[in-house]
Amino acid sequence: MGGRVWEAGVLPAEVNRFIGRRQEVSRARALMSRGRLVTLTGPGGIGKTRLALRMAAEVRRSFPGGVWLVELAALEDGDQLAQTVAARLRLGNEAMRDPLATLVDHVADQRLLLVLDNCEHVLDACAELVATLLRAAPDVQVLTTSRQTLGVGGECVFPVPPLVLSGDGGFPEQSEAVALFADRAAAVRPDFALTARKAEVVEEICRRLDGVPLAIELAAAQLRALSPEEILGRLDDRFKMLTAGSRAALPRQRTLRAAIDWSHDLCTSQERLLWSRLSVFSGSFDLDAVDAICTGAGLERDLVLDVLVGLVDKSVLACEERGARMRYWLLDTLRRYGREQLAASGEEHALRERHRDYYLRVAEQAEAAWFGPDQLGWFTRLRMEHPHFRSALEFCAEEPGPATPALTLAASMWIHRLGFGSFNEGRRWLGRALVRDEETSPLRVKALFVDGLLAVLQGDIDAAQARVAQCRTLLPTLGDDPDLCRLTVTLDGLVALFEGDFPRAVALLEDGLARHQAAGDAGNAAVLSFMLTTACVNLDDPAATAHAERCLELCEAHDAQWSRTHALWVLGLDHFRRGHHERAGTLVRQALRDKPLSYDQWGVAQCLEVLGWCAAAAGRGERAATLLGAAGATWEVAGSALTGLGHLQAGHERCASALRAELGDTAFAAAVLAGQQLTLEQSVAHALEESPAPGPPPAPQETPARLTRRESEVAALVAEGRTNKEIAAELTISRRTAEGHVEHILTKLGFTSRAQIAAWAARNHTG
């Protein structure tokens, strides 16, 4: 922002500091060395012009003919482009001569750099001019900025990204976006100082504004009258608030709305319509979702791809290839702008219904296909779509009337909860829907089953027992439906298994297995075989072997790769029962090696636990204790605890007791603590013996210096048992910022759980 100060043919002087962008300048300059036409693209306010000027200034000595900036924003007629460029190059205004011919003659034997800024509204004219000049003048290079590429042969395109935030393991002080805000803030309020506390608020402002420089500068300008906290609190109405731009700036750079209005005006009517409809998405999406949700009146399905590509070309939509599909998304500010247009059109409610219904179908498809060759693919897909499931459930919660869609979606997502590990969130949505929809129905029984399943995996046995009782009460009313009966028997058997009543568990699970086999349900038959193995292992029953082998056979027959990792684990558990400790370790390591870590933290914890037992049996006591510590921390990350998992509790206690006797209490505790402080990836690498054994934990007196003052405050509140919401209220920061601090502390200290932060904080008297 700020006025441009230059004479004809001279680059404008920088009226404020150029912040960050070192990597972008380097990468864009590398493109200039490979091609004669480089176009910087991106949405309005992303910083294309400023980056182009910095690049031009750095390379100007390489161009004896000069570096010439031609600002095109005010040009309304593409027919005047050649004349405008000729005038900037001081070629006069020869009315009787073709300005393009004059330009060609002038540059034919010169080495110069032509910078065409803001080409998007005269795109065809720019493309024609640039193509002509490049053909006629072999030593001319062209650098353009545009919200849309020129489409000229040989064009190298550099999409200008948002400014770097500190979300990738960094901290506010290291953020380019925060540095820009602070610099512009000091210009309007000389007493502004970026304290640690303010840095966190400013970082959240920058994050909410997508790291877009124009938006950040407009926000900083508001410090004339508002505090950073007040600015953050008003960002939901950002288009009204961010209006205090420089009077010397171009009109479209004076307000955030004006910058986006410029992009909106460049779009066709169909592109505007699709933009507004795409705002219903709360995360990235694919073409199938666009076809299903956004087509209809005014936008036919056979045209939607062309319109979508038009929005990508105009830098309204960003996109990235993920797997075999492209994923698209809107920056949050562009999404909010589109949502305003959608609300004004009267289509918002209908679009949100279509969005809900589409993602309900996706969840049901995933549930139907969960036990098969696409198992891991569905996990990946469901994780990418997670923001949309959440948005659909929020819409369901807002809707008056029956909660059937919410209950259907929440219950269908059980496989995602198991893979994604979001037990708490799953139970929260199920609980809300069950309270709203109390009608006796097969759907209600299914939802009670799923909630009970998640509860028992968390070790919440009382809640799971309550769900079993509710299911049994409803079954007679529903005619003792066979499908519902087998779900209820399965949950009852699982509860018995996890509370350590193994004889009862075996009886129930054998009943459940017979029911699933009779129904031809291979997936649940594999699950019941898995459960029966663990129950029989605890009873030292030789039947465990047949159950484990059946589980593996079913998984391999259906090519269910994630389920196969659990089958390998349970087969390893049976080998451990039989005293085949080395073979058990081999099987469990194979299971761990094949697991997608981000999908199955609960399963990883199981593997770490049993590998600890195997290490103890092999006489590797310190390694065994470290693995037990890593397992305990991973249980907690997964939202569970070994104390509620009766099928493993006895084995764990036997192993821990033997290790204390072998190592002594002090050495055992130190090794367990070392395991607790490993990250998930470090724990797995250690278990697979792909990394050296962890050293002792950092000396307490050295650790406090590694946290900032604010991080120490957060750690102290964690030690008091405060939730992220309570921490946010206590420190007057957003909940998201509080969550970010907890994650930063975990990363800095190498911990994997809040419990470890609490223990560390208590030892070091943090606060």
PDB file of C-alpha atoms in Angstrom, residues 37 61 76 79 84 88 125 230 281 287 484 666 677 688 721 753:
ATOM      1  CA  LEU A  37       7.941 -14.482 -20.153  1.00  0.00           C
ATOM      2  CA  ARG A  61      21.690  -4.301 -14.049  1.00  0.00           C
ATOM      3  CA  GLU A  76      -9.970   0.684 -19.872  1.00  0.00           C
ATOM      4  CA  ASP A  79      -6.853  -1.198 -28.082  1.00  0.00           C
ATOM      5  CA  THR A  84       0.350   3.098 -23.494  1.00  0.00           C
ATOM      6  CA  ARG A  88       6.017   4.616 -21.110  1.00  0.00           C
ATOM      7  CA  ALA A 125      -4.512  -7.384 -25.789  1.00  0.00           C
ATOM      8  CA  GLU A 230     -10.691  -5.724  18.971  1.00  0.00           C
ATOM      9  CA  PHE A 281     -17.647 -25.734   1.022  1.00  0.00           C
ATOM     10  CA  LEU A 287     -15.060 -32.016  -9.099  1.00  0.00           C
ATOM     11  CA  LEU A 484     -29.988 -55.017  15.239  1.00  0.00           C
ATOM     12  CA  THR A 666      14.178 -45.530  39.386  1.00  0.00           C
ATOM     13  CA  GLN A 677       8.451 -38.167  25.533  1.00  0.00           C
ATOM     14  CA  LEU A 688      10.873 -51.022  14.455  1.00  0.00           C
ATOM     15  CA  GLY A 721      -6.193 -29.322  34.131  1.00  0.00           C
ATOM     16  CA  SER A 753       0.323 -35.697  25.364  1.00  0.00           C
TER      17      SER A 753
END
